[in-house]
PDB file of C-alpha atoms in Angstrom:
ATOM      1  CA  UNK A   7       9.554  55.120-102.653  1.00 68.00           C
ATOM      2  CA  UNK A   8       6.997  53.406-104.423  1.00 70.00           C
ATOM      3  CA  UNK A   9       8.493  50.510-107.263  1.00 90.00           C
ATOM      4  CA  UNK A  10       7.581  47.166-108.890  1.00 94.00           C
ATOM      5  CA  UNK A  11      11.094  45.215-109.820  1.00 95.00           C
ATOM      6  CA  UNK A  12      10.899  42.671-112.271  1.00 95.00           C
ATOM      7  CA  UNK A  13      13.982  40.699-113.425  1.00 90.00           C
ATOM      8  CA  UNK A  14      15.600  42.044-116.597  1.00 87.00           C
ATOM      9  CA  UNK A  15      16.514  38.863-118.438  1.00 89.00           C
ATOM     10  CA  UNK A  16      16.683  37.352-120.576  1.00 95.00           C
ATOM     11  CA  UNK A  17      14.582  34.846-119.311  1.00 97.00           C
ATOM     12  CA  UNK A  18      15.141  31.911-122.422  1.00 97.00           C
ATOM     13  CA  UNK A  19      13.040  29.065-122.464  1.00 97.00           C
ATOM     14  CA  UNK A  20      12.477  25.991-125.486  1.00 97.00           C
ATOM     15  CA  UNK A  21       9.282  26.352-127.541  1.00 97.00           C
ATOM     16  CA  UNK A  22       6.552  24.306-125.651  1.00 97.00           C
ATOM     17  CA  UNK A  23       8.260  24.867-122.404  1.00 97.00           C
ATOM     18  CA  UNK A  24       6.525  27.089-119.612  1.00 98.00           C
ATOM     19  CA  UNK A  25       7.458  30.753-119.048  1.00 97.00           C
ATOM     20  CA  UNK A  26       7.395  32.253-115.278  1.00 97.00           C
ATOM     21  CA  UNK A  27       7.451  35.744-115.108  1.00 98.00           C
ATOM     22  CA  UNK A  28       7.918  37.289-111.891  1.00 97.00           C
ATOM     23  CA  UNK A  29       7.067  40.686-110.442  1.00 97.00           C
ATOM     24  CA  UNK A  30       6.773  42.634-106.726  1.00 96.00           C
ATOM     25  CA  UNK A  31       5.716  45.533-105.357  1.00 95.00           C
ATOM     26  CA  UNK A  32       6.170  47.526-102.579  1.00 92.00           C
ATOM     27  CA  UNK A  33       2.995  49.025-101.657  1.00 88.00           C
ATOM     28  CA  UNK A  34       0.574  46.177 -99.639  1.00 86.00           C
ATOM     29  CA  UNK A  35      -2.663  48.460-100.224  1.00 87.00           C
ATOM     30  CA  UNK A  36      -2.347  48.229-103.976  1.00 89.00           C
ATOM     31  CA  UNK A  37      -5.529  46.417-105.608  1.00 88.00           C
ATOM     32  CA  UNK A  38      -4.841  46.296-109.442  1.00 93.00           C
ATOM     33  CA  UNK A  39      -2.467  44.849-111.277  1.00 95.00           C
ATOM     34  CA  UNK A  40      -1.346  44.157-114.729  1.00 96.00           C
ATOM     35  CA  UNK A  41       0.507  42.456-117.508  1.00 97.00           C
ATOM     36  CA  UNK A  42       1.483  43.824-120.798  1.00 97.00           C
ATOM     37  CA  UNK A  43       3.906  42.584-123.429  1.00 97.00           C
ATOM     38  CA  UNK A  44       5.654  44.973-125.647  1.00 97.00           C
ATOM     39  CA  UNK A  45       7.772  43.917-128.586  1.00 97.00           C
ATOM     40  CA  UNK A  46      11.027  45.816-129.504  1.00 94.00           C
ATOM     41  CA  UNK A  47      10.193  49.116-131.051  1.00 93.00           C
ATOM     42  CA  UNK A  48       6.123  48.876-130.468  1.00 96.00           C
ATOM     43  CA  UNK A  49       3.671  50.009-127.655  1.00 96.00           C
ATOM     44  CA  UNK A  50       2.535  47.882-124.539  1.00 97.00           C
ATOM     45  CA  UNK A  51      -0.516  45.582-125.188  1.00 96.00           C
ATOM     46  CA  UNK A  52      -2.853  44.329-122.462  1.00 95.00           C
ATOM     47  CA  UNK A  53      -2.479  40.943-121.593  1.00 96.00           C
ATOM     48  CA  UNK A  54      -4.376  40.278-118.144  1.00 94.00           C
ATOM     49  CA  UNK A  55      -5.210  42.409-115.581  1.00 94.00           C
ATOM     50  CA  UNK A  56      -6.245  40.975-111.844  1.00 95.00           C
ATOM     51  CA  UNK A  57      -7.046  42.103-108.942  1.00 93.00           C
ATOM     52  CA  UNK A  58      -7.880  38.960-106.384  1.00 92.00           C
ATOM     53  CA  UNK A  59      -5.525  37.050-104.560  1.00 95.00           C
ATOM     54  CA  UNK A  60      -5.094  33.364-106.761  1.00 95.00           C
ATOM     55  CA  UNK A  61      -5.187  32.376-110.073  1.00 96.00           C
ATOM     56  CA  UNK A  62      -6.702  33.991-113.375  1.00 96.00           C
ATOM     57  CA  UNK A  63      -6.089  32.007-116.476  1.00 97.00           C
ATOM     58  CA  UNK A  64      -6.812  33.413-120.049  1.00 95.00           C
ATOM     59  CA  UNK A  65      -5.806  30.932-122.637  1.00 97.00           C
ATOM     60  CA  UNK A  66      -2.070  30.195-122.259  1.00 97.00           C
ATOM     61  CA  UNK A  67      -1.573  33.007-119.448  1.00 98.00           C
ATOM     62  CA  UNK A  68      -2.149  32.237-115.631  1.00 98.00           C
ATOM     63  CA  UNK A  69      -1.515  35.607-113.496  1.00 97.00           C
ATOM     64  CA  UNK A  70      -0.953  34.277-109.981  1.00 97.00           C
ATOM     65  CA  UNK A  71      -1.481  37.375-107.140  1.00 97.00           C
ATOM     66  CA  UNK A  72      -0.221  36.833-103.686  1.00 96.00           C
ATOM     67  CA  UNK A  73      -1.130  40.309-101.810  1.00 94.00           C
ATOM     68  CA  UNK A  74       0.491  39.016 -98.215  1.00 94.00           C
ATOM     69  CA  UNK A  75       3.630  38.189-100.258  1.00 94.00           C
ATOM     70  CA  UNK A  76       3.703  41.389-102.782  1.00 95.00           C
ATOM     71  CA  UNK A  77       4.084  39.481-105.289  1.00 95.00           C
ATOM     72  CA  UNK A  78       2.342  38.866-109.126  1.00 97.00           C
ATOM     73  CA  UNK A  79       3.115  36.322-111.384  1.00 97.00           C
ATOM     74  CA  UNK A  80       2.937  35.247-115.102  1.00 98.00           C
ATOM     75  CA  UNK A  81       2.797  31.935-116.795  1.00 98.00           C
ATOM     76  CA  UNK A  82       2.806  31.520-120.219  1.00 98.00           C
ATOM     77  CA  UNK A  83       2.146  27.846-121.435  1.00 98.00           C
ATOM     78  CA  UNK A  84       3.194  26.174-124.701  1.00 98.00           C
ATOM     79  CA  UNK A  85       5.740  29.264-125.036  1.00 98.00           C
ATOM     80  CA  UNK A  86       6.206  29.907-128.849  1.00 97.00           C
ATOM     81  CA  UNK A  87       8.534  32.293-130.924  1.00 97.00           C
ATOM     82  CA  UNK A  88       6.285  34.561-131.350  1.00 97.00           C
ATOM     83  CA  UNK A  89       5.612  35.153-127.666  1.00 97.00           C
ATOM     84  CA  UNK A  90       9.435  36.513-127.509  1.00 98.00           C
ATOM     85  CA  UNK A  91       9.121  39.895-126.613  1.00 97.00           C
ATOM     86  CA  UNK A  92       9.555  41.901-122.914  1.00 97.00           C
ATOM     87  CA  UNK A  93       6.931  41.611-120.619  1.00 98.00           C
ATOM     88  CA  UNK A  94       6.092  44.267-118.270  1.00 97.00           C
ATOM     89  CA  UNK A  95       4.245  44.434-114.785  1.00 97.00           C
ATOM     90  CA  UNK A  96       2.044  47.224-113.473  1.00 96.00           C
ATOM     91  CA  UNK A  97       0.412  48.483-110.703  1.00 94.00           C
ATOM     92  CA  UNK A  98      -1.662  50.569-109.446  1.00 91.00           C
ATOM     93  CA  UNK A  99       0.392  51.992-106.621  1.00 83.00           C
ATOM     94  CA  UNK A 100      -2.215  55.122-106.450  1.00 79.00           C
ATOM     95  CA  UNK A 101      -5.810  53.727-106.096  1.00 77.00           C
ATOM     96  CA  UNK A 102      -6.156  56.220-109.217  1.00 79.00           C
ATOM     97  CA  UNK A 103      -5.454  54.338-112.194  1.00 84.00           C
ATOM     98  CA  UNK A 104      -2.090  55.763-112.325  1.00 88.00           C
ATOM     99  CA  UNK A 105       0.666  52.985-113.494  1.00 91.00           C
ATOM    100  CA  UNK A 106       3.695  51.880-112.010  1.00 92.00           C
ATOM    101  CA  UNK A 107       5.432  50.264-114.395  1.00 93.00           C
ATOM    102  CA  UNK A 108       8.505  47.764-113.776  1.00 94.00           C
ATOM    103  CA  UNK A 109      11.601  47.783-115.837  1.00 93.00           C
ATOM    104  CA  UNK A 110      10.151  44.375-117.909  1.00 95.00           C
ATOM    105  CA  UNK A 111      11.732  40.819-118.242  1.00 96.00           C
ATOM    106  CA  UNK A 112      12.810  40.310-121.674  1.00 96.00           C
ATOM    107  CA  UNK A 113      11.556  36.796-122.743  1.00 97.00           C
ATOM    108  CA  UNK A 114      13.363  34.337-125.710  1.00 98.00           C
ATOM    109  CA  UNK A 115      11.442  31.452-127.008  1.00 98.00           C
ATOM    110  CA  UNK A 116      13.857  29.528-129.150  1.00 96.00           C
ATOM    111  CA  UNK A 117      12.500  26.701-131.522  1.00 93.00           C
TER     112      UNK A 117
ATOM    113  CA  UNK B 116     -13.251  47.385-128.595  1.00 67.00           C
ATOM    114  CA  UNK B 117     -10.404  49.793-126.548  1.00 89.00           C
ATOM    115  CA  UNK B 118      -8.529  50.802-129.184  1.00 94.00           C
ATOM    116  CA  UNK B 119      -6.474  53.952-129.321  1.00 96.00           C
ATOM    117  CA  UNK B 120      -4.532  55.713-131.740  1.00 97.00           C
ATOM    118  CA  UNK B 121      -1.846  58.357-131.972  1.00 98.00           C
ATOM    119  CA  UNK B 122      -0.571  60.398-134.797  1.00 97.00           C
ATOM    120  CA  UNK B 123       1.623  60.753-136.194  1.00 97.00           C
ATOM    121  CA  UNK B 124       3.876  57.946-135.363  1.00 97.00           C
ATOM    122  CA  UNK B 125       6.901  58.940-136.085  1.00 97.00           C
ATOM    123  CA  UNK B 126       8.389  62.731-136.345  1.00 97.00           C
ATOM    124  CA  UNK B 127      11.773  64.471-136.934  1.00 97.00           C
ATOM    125  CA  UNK B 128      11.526  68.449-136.112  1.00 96.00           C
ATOM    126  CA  UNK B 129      14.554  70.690-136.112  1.00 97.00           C
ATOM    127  CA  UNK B 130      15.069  71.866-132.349  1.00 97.00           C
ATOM    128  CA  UNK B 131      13.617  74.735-131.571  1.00 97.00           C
ATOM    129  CA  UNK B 132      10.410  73.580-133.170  1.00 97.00           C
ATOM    130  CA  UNK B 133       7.334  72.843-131.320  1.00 97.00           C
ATOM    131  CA  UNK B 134       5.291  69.546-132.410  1.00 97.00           C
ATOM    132  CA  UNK B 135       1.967  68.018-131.413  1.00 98.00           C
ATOM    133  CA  UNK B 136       0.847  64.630-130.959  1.00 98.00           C
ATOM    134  CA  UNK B 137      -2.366  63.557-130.772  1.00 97.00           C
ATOM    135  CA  UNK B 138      -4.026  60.742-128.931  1.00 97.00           C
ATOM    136  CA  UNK B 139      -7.579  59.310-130.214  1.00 96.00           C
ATOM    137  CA  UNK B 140      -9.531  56.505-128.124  1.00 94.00           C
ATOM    138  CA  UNK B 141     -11.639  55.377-131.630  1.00 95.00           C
ATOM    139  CA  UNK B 142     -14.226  53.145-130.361  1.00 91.00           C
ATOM    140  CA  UNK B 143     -15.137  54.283-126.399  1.00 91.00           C
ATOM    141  CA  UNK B 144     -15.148  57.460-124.547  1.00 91.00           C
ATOM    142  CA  UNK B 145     -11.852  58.055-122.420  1.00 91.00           C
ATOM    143  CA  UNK B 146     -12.289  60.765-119.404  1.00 89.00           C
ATOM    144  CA  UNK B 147      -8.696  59.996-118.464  1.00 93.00           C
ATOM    145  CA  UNK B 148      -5.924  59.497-120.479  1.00 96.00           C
ATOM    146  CA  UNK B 149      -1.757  59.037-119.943  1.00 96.00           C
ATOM    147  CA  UNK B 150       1.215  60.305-121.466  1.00 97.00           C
ATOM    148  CA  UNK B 151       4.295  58.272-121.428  1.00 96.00           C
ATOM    149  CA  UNK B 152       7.821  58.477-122.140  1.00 96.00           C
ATOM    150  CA  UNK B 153      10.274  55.206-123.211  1.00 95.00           C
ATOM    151  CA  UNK B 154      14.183  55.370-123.506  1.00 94.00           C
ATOM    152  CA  UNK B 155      15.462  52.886-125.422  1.00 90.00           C
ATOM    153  CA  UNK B 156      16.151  50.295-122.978  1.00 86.00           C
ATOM    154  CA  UNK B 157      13.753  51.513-120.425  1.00 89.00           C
ATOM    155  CA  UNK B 158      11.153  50.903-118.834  1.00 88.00           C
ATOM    156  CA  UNK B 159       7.770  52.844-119.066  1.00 92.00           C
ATOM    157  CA  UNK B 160       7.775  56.495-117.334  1.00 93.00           C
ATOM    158  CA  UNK B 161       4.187  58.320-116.261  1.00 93.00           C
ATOM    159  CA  UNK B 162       4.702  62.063-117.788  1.00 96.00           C
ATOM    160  CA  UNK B 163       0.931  63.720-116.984  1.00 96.00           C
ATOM    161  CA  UNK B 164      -2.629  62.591-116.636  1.00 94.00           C
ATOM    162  CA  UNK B 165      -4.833  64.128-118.563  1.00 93.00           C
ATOM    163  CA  UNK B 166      -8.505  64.725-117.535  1.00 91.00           C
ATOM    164  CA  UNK B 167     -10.921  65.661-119.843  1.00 88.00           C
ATOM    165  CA  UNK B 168     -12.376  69.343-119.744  1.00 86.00           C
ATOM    166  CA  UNK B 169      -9.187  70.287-116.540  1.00 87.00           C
ATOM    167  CA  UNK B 170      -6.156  70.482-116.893  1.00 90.00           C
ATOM    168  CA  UNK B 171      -3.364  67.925-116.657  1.00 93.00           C
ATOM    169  CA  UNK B 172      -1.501  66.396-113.679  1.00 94.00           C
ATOM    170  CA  UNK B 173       1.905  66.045-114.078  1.00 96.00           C
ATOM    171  CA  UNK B 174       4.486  64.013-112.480  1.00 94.00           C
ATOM    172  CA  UNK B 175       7.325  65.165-110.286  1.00 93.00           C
ATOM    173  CA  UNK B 176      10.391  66.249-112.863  1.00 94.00           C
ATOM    174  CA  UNK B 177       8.194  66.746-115.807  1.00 95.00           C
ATOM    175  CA  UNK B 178       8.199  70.410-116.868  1.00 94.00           C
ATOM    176  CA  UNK B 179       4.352  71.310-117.482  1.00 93.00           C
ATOM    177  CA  UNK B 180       5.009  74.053-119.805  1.00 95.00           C
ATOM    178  CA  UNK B 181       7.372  72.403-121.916  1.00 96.00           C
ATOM    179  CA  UNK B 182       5.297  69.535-122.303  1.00 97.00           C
ATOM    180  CA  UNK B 183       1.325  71.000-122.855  1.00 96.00           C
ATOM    181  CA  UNK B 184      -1.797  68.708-122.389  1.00 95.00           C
ATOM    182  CA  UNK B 185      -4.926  69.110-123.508  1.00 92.00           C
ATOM    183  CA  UNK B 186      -8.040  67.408-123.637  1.00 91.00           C
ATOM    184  CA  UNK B 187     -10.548  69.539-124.881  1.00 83.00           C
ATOM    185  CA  UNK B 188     -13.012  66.297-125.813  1.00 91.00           C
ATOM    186  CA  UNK B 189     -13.860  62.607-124.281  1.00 92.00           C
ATOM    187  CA  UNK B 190     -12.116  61.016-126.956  1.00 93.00           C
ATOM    188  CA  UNK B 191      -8.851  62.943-127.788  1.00 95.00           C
ATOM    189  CA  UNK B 192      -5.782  64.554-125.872  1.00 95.00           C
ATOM    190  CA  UNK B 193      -3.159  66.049-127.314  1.00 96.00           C
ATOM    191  CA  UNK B 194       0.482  66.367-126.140  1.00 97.00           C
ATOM    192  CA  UNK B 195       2.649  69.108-127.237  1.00 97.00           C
ATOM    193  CA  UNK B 196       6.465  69.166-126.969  1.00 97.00           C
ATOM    194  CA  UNK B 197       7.463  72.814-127.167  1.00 97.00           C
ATOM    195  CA  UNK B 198      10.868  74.076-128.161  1.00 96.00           C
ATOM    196  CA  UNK B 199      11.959  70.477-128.234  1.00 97.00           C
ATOM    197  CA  UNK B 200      15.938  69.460-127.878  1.00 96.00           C
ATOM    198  CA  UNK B 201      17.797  66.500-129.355  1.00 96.00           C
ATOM    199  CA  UNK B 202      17.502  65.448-125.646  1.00 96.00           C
ATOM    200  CA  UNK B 203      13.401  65.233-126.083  1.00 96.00           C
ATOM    201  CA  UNK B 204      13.778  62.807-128.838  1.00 97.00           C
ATOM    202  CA  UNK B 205      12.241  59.461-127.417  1.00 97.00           C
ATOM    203  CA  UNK B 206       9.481  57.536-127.719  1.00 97.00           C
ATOM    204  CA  UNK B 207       5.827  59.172-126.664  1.00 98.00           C
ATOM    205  CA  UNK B 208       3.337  57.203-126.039  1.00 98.00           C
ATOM    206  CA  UNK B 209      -0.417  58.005-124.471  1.00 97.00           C
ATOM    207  CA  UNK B 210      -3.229  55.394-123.017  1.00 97.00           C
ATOM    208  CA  UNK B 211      -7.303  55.981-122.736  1.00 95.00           C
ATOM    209  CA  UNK B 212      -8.585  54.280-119.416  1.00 93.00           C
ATOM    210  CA  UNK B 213     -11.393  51.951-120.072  1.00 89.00           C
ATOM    211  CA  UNK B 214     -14.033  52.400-117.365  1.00 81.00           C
ATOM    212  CA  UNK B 215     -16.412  49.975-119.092  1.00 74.00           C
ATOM    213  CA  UNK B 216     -13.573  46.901-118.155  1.00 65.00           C
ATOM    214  CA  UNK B 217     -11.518  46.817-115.071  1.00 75.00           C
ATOM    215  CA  UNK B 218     -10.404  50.308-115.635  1.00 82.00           C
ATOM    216  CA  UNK B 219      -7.738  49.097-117.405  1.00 91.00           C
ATOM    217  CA  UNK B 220      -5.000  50.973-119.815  1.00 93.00           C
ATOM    218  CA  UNK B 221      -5.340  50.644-123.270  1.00 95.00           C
ATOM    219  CA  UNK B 222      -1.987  52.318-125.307  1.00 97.00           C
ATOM    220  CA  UNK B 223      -1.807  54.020-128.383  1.00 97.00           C
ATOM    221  CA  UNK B 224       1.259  52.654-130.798  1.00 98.00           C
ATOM    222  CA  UNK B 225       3.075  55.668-129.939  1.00 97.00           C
ATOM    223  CA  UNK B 226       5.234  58.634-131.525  1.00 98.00           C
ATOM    224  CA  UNK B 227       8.702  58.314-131.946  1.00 97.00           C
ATOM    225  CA  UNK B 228      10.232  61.790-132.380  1.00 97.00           C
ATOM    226  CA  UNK B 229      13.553  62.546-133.209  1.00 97.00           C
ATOM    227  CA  UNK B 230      14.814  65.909-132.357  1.00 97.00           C
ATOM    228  CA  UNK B 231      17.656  67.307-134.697  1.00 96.00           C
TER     229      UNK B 231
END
């Protein structure tokens, strides 16, 4: 069967600190893969998608892909507050822009 | 740009009662679009894909004529829950695949319905 598995949390972390987010998947020939953050009671928003092997940095996120390893990362830099919310991994198991989502690591940023 | 909306966003029908949700991409034109379903305390779960102008696909488990799809126009589909039950009552929502990006997901804020 096809899955992502992310760790539940709570992942809790001091504002300023860096967040790691981790995330893998079971199928080797998947090619897309996302991050989106949903906070309690709200819809997922985009955060980054990628799709080579490496790093991809968008402000304070770095999503790290490792296709031999099945494995996709986040990093969220100078973690605030406000970036407390559960963080969820996708993928593209299909090769038709289906989702696979996994269960989403809740994250705390404490002041 | 990619943004979606739903309506209405939240809805409390009697069961028995049929109720439609609709799913807009506002500012781009969406040939695909998702339905989802969220438990409280759950993760994400792929109901149908809807196609514009054929009908839906639907995932293993998910009743297709309980649950209707359509998506009669490139920038709305619309999700009906027919003779819902208290055990329907969860959180519905859709996503518009952007071609123009990395054919990435853009979600709608989603429709909580409550089924008495």
């Amino acid at each position: 069967q096809k899955e992502v598995e992310q760790n539940s949390g709570p992942l809790s972390v001091p504002e300023g600190a860096i967040a790691s987010l981790n995330c893998t998947y079971s199928d080797r020939g998947s090619q897309s893969f996302f991050w989106y953050r949903q906070y309690s009671g709200k819809s997922p928003e985009l955060i980054m998608s990628i799709y080579s092997n490496g790093d991809k940095e968008d402000g304070r996120f770095t999503a790290q892909l490792n296709k031999a390893s099945q494995y996709v990362s986040l990093l969220i830099r100078d973690s605030q507050p406000s970036d407390s919310a559960t963080y969820l991994c996708a993928v593209d198991l299909s090769g038709y822009s289906t989702l696979t989502f996994g269960k989403g690591t809740m994250l705390l940023v404490s002041p | 740009g990619a943004v979606v909306s739903q309506h209405p966003s939240w809805v409390i029908c009697k069961s028995g009662t049929s109720v439609k949700i609709e799913c807009r991409s506002l500012d781009f034109q969406a040939t695909t679009m998702f339905w989802y379903r969220q438990f409280p305390k759950q993760s994400l779960m792929l109901m149908a894909t809807s196609n514009e102008g054929s009908k839906a696909t639907y995932e293993q488990g998910v009743e297709k004529d309980k649950f209707l799809i359509n998506h009669a126009s490139l920038t709305l589909s619309t999700l009906t829950v027919t003779s819902a039950h208290p055990e329907d009552s969860s959180f519905y929502i859709c996503s518009a695949l952007y071609l123009r990006g990395n054919n990435e997901q853009f979600f709608g804020p989603g429709t909580r319905l409550t089924v008495l």
